[in-house]
mmCIF file of C-alpha atoms in Angstrom:
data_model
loop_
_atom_site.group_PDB
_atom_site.id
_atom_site.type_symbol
_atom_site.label_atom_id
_atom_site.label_comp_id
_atom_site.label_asym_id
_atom_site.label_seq_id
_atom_site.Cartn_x
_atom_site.Cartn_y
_atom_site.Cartn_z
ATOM 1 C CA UNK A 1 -81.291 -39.092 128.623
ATOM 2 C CA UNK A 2 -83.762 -39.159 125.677
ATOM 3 C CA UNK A 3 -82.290 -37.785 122.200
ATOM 4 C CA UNK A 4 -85.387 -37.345 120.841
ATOM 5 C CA UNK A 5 -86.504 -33.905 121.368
ATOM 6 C CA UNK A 6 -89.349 -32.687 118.738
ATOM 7 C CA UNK A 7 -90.296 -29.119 120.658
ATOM 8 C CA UNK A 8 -86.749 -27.790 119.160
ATOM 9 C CA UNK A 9 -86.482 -28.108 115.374
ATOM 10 C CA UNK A 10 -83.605 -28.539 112.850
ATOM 11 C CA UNK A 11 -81.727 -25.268 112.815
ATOM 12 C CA UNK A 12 -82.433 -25.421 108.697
ATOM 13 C CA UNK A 13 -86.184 -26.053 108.972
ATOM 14 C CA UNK A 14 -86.822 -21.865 108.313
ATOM 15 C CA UNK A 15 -85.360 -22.980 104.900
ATOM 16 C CA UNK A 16 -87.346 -25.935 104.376
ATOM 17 C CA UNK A 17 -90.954 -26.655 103.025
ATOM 18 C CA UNK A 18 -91.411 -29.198 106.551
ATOM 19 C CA UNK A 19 -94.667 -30.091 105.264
ATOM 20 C CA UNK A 20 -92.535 -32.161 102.551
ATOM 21 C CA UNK A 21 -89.773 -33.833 104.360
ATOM 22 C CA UNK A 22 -88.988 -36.694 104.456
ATOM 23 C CA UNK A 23 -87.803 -35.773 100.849
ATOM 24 C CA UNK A 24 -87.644 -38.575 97.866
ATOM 25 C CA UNK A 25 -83.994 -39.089 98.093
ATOM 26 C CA UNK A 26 -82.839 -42.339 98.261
ATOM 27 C CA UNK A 27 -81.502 -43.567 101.905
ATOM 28 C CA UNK A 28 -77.582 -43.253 101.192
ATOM 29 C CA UNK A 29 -78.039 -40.711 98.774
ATOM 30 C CA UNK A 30 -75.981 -37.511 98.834
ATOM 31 C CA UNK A 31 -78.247 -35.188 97.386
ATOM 32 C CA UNK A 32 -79.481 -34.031 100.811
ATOM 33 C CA UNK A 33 -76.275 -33.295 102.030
ATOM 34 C CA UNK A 34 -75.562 -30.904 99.200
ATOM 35 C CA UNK A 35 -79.204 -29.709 99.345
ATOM 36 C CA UNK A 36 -78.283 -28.798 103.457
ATOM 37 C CA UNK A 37 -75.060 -27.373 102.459
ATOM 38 C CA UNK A 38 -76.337 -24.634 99.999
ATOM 39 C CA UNK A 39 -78.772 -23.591 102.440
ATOM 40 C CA UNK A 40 -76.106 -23.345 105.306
ATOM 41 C CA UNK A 41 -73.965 -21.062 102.512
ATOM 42 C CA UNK A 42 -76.551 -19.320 101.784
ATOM 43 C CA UNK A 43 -77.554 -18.509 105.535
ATOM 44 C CA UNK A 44 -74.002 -17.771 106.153
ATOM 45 C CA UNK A 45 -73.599 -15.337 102.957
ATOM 46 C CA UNK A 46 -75.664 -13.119 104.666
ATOM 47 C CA UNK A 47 -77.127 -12.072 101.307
ATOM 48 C CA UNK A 48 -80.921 -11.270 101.506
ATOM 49 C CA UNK A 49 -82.827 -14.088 101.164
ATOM 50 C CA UNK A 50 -85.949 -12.360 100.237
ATOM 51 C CA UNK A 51 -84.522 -11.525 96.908
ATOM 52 C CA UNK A 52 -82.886 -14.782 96.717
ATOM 53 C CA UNK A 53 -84.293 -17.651 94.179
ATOM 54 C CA UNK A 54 -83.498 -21.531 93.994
ATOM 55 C CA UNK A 55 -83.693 -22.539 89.835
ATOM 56 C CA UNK A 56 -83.334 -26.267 89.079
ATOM 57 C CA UNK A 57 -83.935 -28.808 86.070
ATOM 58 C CA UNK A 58 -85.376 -32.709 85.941
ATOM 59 C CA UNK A 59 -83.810 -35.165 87.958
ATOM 60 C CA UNK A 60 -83.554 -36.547 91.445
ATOM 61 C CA UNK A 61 -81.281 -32.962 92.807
ATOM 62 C CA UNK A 62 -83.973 -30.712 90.339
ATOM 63 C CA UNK A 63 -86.512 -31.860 93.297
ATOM 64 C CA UNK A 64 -84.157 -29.265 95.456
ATOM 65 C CA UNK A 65 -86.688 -26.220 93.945
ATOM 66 C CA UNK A 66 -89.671 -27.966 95.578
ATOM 67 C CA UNK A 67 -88.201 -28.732 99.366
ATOM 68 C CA UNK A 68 -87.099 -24.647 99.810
ATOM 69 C CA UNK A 69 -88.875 -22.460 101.439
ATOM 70 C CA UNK A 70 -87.632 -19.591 98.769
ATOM 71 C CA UNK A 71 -88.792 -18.249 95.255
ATOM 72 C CA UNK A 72 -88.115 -21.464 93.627
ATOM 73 C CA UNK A 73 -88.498 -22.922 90.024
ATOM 74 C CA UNK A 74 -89.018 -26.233 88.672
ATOM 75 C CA UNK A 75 -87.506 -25.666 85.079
ATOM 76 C CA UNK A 76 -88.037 -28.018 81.883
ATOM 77 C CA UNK A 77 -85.052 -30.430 81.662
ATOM 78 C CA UNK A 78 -81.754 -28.794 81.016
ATOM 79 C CA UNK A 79 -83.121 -25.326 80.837
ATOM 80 C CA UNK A 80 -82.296 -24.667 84.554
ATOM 81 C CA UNK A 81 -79.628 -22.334 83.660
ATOM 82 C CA UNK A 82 -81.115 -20.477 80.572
ATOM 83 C CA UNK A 83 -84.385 -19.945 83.191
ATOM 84 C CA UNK A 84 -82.091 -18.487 85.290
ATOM 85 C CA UNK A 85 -80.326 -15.984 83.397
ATOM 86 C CA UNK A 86 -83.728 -14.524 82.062
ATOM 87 C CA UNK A 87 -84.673 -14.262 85.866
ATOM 88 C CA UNK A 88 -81.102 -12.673 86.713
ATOM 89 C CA UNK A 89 -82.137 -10.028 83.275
ATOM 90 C CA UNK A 90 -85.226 -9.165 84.231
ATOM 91 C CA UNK A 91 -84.329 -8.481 87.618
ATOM 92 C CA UNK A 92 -80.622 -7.842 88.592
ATOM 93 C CA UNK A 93 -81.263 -7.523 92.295
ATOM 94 C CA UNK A 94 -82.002 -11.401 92.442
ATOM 95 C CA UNK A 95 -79.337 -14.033 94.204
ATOM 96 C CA UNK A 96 -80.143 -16.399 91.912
ATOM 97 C CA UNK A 97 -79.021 -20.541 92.660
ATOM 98 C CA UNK A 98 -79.382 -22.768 90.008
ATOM 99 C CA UNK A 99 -79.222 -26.556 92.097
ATOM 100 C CA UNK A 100 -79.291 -29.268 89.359
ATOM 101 C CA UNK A 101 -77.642 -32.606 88.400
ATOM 102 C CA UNK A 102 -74.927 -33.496 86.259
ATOM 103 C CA UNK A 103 -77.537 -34.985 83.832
ATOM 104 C CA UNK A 104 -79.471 -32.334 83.561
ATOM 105 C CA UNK A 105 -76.644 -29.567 83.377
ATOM 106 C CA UNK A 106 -73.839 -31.234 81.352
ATOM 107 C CA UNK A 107 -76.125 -33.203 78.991
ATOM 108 C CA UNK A 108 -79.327 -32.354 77.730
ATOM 109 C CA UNK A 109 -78.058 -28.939 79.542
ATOM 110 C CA UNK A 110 -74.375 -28.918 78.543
ATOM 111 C CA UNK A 111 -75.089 -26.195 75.993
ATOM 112 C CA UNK A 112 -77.073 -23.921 77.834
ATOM 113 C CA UNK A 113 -73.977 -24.254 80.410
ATOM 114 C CA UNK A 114 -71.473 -23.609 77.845
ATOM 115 C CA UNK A 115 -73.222 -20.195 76.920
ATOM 116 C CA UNK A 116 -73.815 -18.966 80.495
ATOM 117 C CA UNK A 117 -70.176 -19.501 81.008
ATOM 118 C CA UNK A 118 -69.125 -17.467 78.046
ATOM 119 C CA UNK A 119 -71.339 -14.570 78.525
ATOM 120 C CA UNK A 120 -70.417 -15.135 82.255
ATOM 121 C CA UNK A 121 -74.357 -14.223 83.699
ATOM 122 C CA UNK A 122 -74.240 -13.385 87.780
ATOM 123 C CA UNK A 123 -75.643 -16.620 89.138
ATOM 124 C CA UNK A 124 -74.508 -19.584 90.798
ATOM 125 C CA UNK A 125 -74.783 -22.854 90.111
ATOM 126 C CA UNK A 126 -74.325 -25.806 92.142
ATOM 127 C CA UNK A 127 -74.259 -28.982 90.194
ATOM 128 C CA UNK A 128 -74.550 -32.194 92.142
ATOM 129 C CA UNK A 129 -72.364 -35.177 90.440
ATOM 130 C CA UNK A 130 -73.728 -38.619 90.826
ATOM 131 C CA UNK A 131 -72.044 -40.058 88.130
ATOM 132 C CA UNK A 132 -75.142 -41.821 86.137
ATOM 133 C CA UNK A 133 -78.608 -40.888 85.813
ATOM 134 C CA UNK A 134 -80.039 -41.483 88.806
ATOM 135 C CA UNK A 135 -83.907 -40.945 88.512
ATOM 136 C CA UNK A 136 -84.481 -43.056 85.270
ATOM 137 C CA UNK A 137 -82.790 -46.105 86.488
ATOM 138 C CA UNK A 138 -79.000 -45.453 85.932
ATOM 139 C CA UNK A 139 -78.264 -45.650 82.540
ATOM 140 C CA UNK A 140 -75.039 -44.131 81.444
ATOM 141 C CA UNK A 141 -74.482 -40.380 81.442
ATOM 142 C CA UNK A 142 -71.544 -37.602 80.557
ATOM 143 C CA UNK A 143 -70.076 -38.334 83.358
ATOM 144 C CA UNK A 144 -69.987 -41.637 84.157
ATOM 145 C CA UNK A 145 -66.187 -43.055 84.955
ATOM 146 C CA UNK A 146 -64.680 -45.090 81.969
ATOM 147 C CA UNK A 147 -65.572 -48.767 83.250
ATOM 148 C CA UNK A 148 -68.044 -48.117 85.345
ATOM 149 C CA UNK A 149 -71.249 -50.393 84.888
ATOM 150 C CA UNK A 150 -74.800 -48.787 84.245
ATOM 151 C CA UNK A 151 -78.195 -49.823 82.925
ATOM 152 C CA UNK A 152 -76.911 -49.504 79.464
ATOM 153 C CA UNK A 153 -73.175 -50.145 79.878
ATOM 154 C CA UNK A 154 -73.305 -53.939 81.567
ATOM 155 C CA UNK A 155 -69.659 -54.760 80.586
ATOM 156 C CA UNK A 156 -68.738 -51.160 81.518
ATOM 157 C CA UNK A 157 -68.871 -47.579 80.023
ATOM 158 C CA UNK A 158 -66.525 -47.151 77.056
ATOM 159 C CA UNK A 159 -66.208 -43.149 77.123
ATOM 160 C CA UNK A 160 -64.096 -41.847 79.404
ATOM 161 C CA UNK A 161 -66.066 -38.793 81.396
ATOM 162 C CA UNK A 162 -66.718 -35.285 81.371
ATOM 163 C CA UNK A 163 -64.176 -33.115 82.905
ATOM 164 C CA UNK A 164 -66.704 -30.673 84.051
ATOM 165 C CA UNK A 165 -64.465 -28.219 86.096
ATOM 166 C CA UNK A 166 -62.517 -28.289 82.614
ATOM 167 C CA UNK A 167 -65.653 -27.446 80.764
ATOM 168 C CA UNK A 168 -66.407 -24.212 83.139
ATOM 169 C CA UNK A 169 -62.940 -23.131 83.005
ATOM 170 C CA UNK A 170 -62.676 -23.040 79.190
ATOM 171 C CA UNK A 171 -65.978 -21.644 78.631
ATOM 172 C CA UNK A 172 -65.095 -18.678 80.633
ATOM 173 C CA UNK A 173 -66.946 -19.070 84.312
ATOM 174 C CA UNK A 174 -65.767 -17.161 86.873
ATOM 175 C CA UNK A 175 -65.828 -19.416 90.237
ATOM 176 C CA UNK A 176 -64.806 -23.093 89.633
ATOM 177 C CA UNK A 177 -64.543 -25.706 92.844
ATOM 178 C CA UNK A 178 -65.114 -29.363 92.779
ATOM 179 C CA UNK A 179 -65.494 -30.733 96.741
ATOM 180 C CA UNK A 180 -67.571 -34.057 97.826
ATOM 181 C CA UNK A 181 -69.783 -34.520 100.065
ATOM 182 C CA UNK A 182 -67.757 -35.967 102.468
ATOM 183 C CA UNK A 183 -65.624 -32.413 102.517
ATOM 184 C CA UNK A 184 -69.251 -30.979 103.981
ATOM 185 C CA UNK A 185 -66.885 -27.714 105.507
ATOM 186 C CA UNK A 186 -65.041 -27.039 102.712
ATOM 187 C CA UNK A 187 -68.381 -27.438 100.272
ATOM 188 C CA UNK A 188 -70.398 -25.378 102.469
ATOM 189 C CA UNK A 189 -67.677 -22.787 102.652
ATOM 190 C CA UNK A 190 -67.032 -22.739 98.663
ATOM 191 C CA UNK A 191 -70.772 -22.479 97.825
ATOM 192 C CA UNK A 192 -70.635 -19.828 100.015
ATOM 193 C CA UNK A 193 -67.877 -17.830 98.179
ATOM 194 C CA UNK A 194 -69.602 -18.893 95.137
ATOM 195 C CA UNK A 195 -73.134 -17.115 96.121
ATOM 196 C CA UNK A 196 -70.651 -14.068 97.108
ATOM 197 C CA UNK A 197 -68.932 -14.198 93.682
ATOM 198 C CA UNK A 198 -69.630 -11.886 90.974
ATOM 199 C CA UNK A 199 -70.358 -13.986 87.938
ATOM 200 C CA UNK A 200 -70.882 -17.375 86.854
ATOM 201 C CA UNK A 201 -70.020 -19.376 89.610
ATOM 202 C CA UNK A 202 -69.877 -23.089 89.224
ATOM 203 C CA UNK A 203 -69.270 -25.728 92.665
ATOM 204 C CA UNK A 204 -69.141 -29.419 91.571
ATOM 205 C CA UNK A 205 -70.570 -31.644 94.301
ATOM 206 C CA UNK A 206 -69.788 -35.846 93.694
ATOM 207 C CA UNK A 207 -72.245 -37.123 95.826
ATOM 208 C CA UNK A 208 -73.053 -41.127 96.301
ATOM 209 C CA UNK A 209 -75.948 -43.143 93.966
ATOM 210 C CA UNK A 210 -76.148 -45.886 96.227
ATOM 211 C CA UNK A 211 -79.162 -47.169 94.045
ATOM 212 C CA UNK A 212 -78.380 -46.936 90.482
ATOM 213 C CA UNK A 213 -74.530 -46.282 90.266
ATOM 214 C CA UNK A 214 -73.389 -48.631 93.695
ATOM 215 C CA UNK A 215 -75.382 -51.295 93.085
ATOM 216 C CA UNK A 216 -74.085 -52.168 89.677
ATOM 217 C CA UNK A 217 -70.636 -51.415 90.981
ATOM 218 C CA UNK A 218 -70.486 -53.341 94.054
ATOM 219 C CA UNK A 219 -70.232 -49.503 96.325
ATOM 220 C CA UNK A 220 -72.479 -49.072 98.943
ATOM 221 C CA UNK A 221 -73.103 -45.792 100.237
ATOM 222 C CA UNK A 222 -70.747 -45.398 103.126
ATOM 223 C CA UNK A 223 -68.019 -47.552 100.263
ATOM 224 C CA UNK A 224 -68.570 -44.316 98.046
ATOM 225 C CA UNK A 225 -67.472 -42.092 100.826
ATOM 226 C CA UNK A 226 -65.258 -43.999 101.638
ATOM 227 C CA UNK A 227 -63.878 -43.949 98.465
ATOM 228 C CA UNK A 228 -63.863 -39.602 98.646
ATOM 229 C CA UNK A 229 -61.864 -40.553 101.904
ATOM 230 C CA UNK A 230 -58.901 -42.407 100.351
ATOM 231 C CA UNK A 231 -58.536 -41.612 96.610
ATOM 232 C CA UNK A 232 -59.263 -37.583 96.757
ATOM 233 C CA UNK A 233 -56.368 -35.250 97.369
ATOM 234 C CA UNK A 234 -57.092 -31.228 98.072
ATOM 235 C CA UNK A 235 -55.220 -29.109 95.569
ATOM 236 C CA UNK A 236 -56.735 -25.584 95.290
ATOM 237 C CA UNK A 237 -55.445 -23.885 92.108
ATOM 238 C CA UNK A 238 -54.779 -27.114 90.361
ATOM 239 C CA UNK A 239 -54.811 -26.790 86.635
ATOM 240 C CA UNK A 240 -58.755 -27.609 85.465
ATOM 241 C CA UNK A 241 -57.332 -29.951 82.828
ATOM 242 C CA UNK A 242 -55.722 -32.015 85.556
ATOM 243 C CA UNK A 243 -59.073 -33.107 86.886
ATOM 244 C CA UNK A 244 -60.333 -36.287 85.312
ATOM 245 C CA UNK A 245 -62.727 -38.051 87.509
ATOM 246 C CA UNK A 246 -60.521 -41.449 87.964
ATOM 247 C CA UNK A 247 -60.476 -43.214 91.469
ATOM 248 C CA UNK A 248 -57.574 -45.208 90.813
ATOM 249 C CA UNK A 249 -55.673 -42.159 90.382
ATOM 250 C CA UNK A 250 -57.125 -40.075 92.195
ATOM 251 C CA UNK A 251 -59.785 -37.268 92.084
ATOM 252 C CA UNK A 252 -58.670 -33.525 93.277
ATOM 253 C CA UNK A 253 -60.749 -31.590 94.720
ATOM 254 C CA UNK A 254 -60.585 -27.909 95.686
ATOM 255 C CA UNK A 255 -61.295 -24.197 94.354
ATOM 256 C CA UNK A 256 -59.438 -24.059 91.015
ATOM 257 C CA UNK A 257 -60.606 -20.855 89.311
ATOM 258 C CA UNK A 258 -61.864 -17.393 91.181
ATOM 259 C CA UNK A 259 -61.375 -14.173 88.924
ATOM 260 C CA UNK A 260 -63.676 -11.193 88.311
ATOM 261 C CA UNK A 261 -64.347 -10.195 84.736
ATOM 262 C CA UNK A 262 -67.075 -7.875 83.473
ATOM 263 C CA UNK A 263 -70.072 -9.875 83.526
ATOM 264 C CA UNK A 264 -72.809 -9.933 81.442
ATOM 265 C CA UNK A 265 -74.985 -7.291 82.144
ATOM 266 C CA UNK A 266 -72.302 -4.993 82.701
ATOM 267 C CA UNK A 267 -71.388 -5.445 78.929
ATOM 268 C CA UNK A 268 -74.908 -5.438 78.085
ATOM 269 C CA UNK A 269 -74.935 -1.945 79.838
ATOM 270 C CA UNK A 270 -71.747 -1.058 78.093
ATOM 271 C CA UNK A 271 -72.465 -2.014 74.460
ATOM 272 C CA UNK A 272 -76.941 -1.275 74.747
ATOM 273 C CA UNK A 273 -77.295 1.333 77.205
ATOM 274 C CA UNK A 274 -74.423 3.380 77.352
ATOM 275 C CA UNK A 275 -74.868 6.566 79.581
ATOM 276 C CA UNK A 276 -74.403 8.761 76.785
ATOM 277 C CA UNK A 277 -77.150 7.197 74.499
ATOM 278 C CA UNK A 278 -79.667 6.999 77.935
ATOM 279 C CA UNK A 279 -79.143 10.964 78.011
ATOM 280 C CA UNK A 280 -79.798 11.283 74.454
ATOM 281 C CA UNK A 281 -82.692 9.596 75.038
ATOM 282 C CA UNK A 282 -84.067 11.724 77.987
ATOM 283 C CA UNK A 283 -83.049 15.161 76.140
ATOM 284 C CA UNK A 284 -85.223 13.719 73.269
ATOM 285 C CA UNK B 1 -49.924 -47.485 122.222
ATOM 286 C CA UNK B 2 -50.633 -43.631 121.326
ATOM 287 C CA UNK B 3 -48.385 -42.383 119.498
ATOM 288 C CA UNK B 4 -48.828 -38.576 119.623
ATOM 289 C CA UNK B 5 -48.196 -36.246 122.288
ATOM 290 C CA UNK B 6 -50.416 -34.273 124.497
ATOM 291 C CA UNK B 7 -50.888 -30.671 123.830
ATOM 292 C CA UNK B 8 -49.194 -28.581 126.921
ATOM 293 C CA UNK B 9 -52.433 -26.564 127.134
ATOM 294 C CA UNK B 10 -54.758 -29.470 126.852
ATOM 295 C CA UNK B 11 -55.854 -29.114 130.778
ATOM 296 C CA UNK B 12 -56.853 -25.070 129.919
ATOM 297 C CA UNK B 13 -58.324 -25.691 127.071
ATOM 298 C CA UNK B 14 -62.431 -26.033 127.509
ATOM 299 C CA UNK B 15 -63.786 -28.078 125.684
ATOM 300 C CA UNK B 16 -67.936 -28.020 124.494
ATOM 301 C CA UNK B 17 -70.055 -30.361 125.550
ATOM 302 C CA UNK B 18 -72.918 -31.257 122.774
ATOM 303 C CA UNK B 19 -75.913 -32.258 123.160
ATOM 304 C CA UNK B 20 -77.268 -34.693 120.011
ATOM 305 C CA UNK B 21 -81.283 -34.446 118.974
ATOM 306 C CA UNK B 22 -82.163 -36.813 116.572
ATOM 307 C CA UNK B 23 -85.621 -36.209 114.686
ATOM 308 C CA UNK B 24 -86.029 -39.878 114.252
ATOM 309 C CA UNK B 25 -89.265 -40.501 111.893
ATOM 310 C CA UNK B 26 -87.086 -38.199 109.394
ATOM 311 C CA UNK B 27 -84.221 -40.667 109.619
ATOM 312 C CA UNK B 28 -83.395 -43.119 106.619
ATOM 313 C CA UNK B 29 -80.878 -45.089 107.868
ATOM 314 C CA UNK B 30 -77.929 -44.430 105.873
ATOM 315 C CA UNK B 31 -75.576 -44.742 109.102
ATOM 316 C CA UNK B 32 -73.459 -41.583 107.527
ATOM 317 C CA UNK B 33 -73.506 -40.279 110.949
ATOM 318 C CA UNK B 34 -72.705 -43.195 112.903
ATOM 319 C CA UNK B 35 -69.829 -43.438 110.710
ATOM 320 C CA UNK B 36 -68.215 -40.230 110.821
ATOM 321 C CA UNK B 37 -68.812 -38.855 114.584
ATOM 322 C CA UNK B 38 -65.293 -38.541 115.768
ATOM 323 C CA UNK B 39 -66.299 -39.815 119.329
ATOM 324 C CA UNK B 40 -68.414 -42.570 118.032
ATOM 325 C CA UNK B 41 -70.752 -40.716 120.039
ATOM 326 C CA UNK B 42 -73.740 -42.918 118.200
ATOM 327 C CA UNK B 43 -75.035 -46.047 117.527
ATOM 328 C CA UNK B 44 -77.691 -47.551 115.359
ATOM 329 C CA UNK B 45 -80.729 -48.270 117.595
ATOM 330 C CA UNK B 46 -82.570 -51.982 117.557
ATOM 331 C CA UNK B 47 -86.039 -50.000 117.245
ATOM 332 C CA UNK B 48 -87.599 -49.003 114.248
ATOM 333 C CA UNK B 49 -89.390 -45.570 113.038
ATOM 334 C CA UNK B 50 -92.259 -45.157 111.781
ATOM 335 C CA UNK B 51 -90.630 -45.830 108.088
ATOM 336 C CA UNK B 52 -89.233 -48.949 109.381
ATOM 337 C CA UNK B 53 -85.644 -47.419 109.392
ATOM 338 C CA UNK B 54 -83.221 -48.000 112.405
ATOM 339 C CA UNK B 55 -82.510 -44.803 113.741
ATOM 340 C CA UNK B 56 -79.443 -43.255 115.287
ATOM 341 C CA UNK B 57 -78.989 -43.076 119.280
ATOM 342 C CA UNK B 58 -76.843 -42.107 121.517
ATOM 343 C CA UNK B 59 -74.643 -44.072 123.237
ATOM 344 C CA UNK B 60 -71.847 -42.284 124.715
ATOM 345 C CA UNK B 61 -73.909 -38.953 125.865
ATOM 346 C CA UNK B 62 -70.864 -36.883 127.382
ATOM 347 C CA UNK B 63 -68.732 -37.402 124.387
ATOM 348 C CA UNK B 64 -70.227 -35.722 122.388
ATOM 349 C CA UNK B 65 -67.957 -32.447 121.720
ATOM 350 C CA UNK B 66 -70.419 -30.440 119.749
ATOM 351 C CA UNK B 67 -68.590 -30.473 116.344
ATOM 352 C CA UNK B 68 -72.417 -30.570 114.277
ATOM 353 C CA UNK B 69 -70.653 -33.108 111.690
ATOM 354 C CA UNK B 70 -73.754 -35.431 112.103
ATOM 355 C CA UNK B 71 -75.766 -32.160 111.626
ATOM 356 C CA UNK B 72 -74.012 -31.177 108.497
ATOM 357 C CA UNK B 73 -73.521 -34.600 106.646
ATOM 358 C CA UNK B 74 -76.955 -36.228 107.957
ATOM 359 C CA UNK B 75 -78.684 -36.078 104.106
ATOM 360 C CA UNK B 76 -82.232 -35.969 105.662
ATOM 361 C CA UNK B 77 -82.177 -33.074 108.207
ATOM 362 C CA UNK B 78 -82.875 -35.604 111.140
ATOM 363 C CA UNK B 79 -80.083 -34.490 113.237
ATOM 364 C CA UNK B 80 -78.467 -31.849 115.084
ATOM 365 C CA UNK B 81 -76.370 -30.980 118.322
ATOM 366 C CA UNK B 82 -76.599 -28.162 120.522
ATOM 367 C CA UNK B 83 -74.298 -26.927 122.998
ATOM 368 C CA UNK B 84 -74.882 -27.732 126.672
ATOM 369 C CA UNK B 85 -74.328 -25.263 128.665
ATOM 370 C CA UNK B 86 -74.359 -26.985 132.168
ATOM 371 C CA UNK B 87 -71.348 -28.613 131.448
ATOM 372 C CA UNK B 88 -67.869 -27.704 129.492
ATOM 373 C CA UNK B 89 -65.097 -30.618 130.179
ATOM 374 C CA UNK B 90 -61.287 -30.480 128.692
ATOM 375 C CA UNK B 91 -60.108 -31.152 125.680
ATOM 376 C CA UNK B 92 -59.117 -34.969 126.396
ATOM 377 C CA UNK B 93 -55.734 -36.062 125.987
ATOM 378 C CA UNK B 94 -54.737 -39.320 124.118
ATOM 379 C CA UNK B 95 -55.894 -41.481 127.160
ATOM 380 C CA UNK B 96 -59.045 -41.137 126.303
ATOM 381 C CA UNK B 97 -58.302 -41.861 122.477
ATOM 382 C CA UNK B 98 -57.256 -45.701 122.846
ATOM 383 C CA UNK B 99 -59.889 -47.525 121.689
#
């Protein structure tokens, strides 16, 4: 029996631009798996994919924009998510993704996070945790583990790291999960309710950096997962502030916040365009 | 020795059988789904592709049960089952667990 079969193709290849795979992720990397994921959500959302848009910043998971075969944007760095509310304004029929990296989203980004959060704007964001900047050479980032060796931490980072379901929580977003992607099912599944949410969603994905973050810290790829195997325990509606990124303790994973509040073009349309002042305006 | 019991359904049950294609010049070799196929179903081939990666193969065709974990975790979109519907088996009891 031959395995090879090239007649039948992929069953994500309609979502992919073929001509450009094999992408540049690294072998071992994780990106791809999170990549495959949101496109398997958003197939299985069943929202319309004509009106749907992939936004995403610099880094190695910002090349996610160029490998769809959607509307897709290749922002400036960090301005993934204030690209994508001015696409969500302009046009509020639009699905709109934003797939970036932690760098990207949580530091040269972290504002422009903050304030999407707070204002609570109807997109989704999927933000794939490596744990170090991957694409410049991993030096140390937001969200690099207290310890861990980088580029420019040799004897180890001394800042413990971001807490980023924490961060979305207390800003005010909507839809907060953290899986890996080991938990492929339960990733796919909470990107999916997190396209299907009404507001700022936010799904944290760690993912492996067997280049940059293993190599410095003695974890090969398969070691990483692993490591998501052993030393991650599944507790949805944990308290955010319980979920420091520590694998001697223990990471959790799991869907910790899902509420609907107004978002913010409903208050836009509430405070600006009221129906009374729109009649007004028609009489005049 | 096995230390769980057998389901009492485990003869009714049907069971899929999978067939695995593997897209092998799109393969990098990061053995996730060698590692992770509940059957063990694959095996890292001696050949090269056309990157100079080892591919995937399979070993143990009949195992596979169709679960598309390789399809779902495989980073590079190089894999994927499909159900083969020849042939459905039963879900196997622990005999067929010992390794």
């Amino acid at each position: 029996m031959t395995p090879t079969n090239k007649s039948i193709n992929h069953p994500l290849d309609d979502l992919l631009r073929t001509d450009r795979i094999p992408h540049i992720w690294c072998p071992g990397c994780g990106i791809g798996t999170a990549f495959a994921a949101c496109l398997t959500a958003m197939k299985a959302s069943g929202i319309d994919l004509e009106k749907t848009v992939m936004v995403s910043g610099i880094g190695c998971s910002g090349r996610g924009a160029g490998y769809v075969m959607l509307d897709s944007y290749h922002t400036t760095h960090g301005r993934a998510i204030p690209f994508a509310t001015g696409l969500k304004l302009a046009n509020p029929e639009l699905n709109v993704v934003v797939f970036s990296g932690d760098g990207d989203l949580f530091a040269i980004g972290g504002n422009h996070f903050i304030h999407g959060a707070r204002r609570n704007v109807d997109i989704t964001v999927v933000c794939v945790n490596n744990l170090n900047y991957g694409m410049t050479g991993g030096q140390v980032a937001a969200t690099t583990p207290l310890g861990a060796k980088t580029t420019t931490t040799p004897v180890g980072n001394p800042d413990g790291p971001f807490n980023l379901p924490l961060m979305a929580y207390a800003a005010g977003a909507s839809y907060v999960s953290r899986w890996t992607i080991l938990h492929t099912r339960d990733m796919t599944e909470s990107i999916k309710d997190a396209l299907l949410n009404r507001g700022f969603a936010f799904v944290e994905v760690l993912s492996p950096c067997p280049v940059n973050f293993g190599r410095r810290n003695k974890e090969k790829a398969l070691d990483s997962l692993r490591l998501y195997q052993e030393k991650t325990i599944i507790k949805n509606d944990a308290h955010p502030s319980e979920l420091d990124i520590d694998f001697e303790r223990g990471v959790t994973l799991g869907k910790f916040v899902d509420i609907e509040r107004p978002t913010c073009i409903d208050r836009y349309d509430a405070t600006c365009r009221p129906p009374e002042m729109l009649e007004e305006e028609k009489a005049a | 020795m096995v230390l769980w019991r057998v389901p009492l359904d485990s003869e009714e049950i049907q069971t899929t059988i999978g067939i695995v294609h593997i897209l092998e010049d799109r393969c990098k070799g990061c053995g996730f789904c060698i590692e992770f196929c509940p059957r063990q179903v694959l095996q890292f081939s001696k050949r090269f592709n056309t990157k100079g990666y080892h591919p995937p193969s399979v070993v143990k065709p009949g195992e596979c049960v169709n679960c598309h974990y390789c399809e779902i975790i495989c980073p590079e979109f190089a894999i994927y089952s499909v159900e083969d519907l020849t042939q459905s088996g039963h879900a196997a009891g622990p005999e067929t667990e010992v390794s």
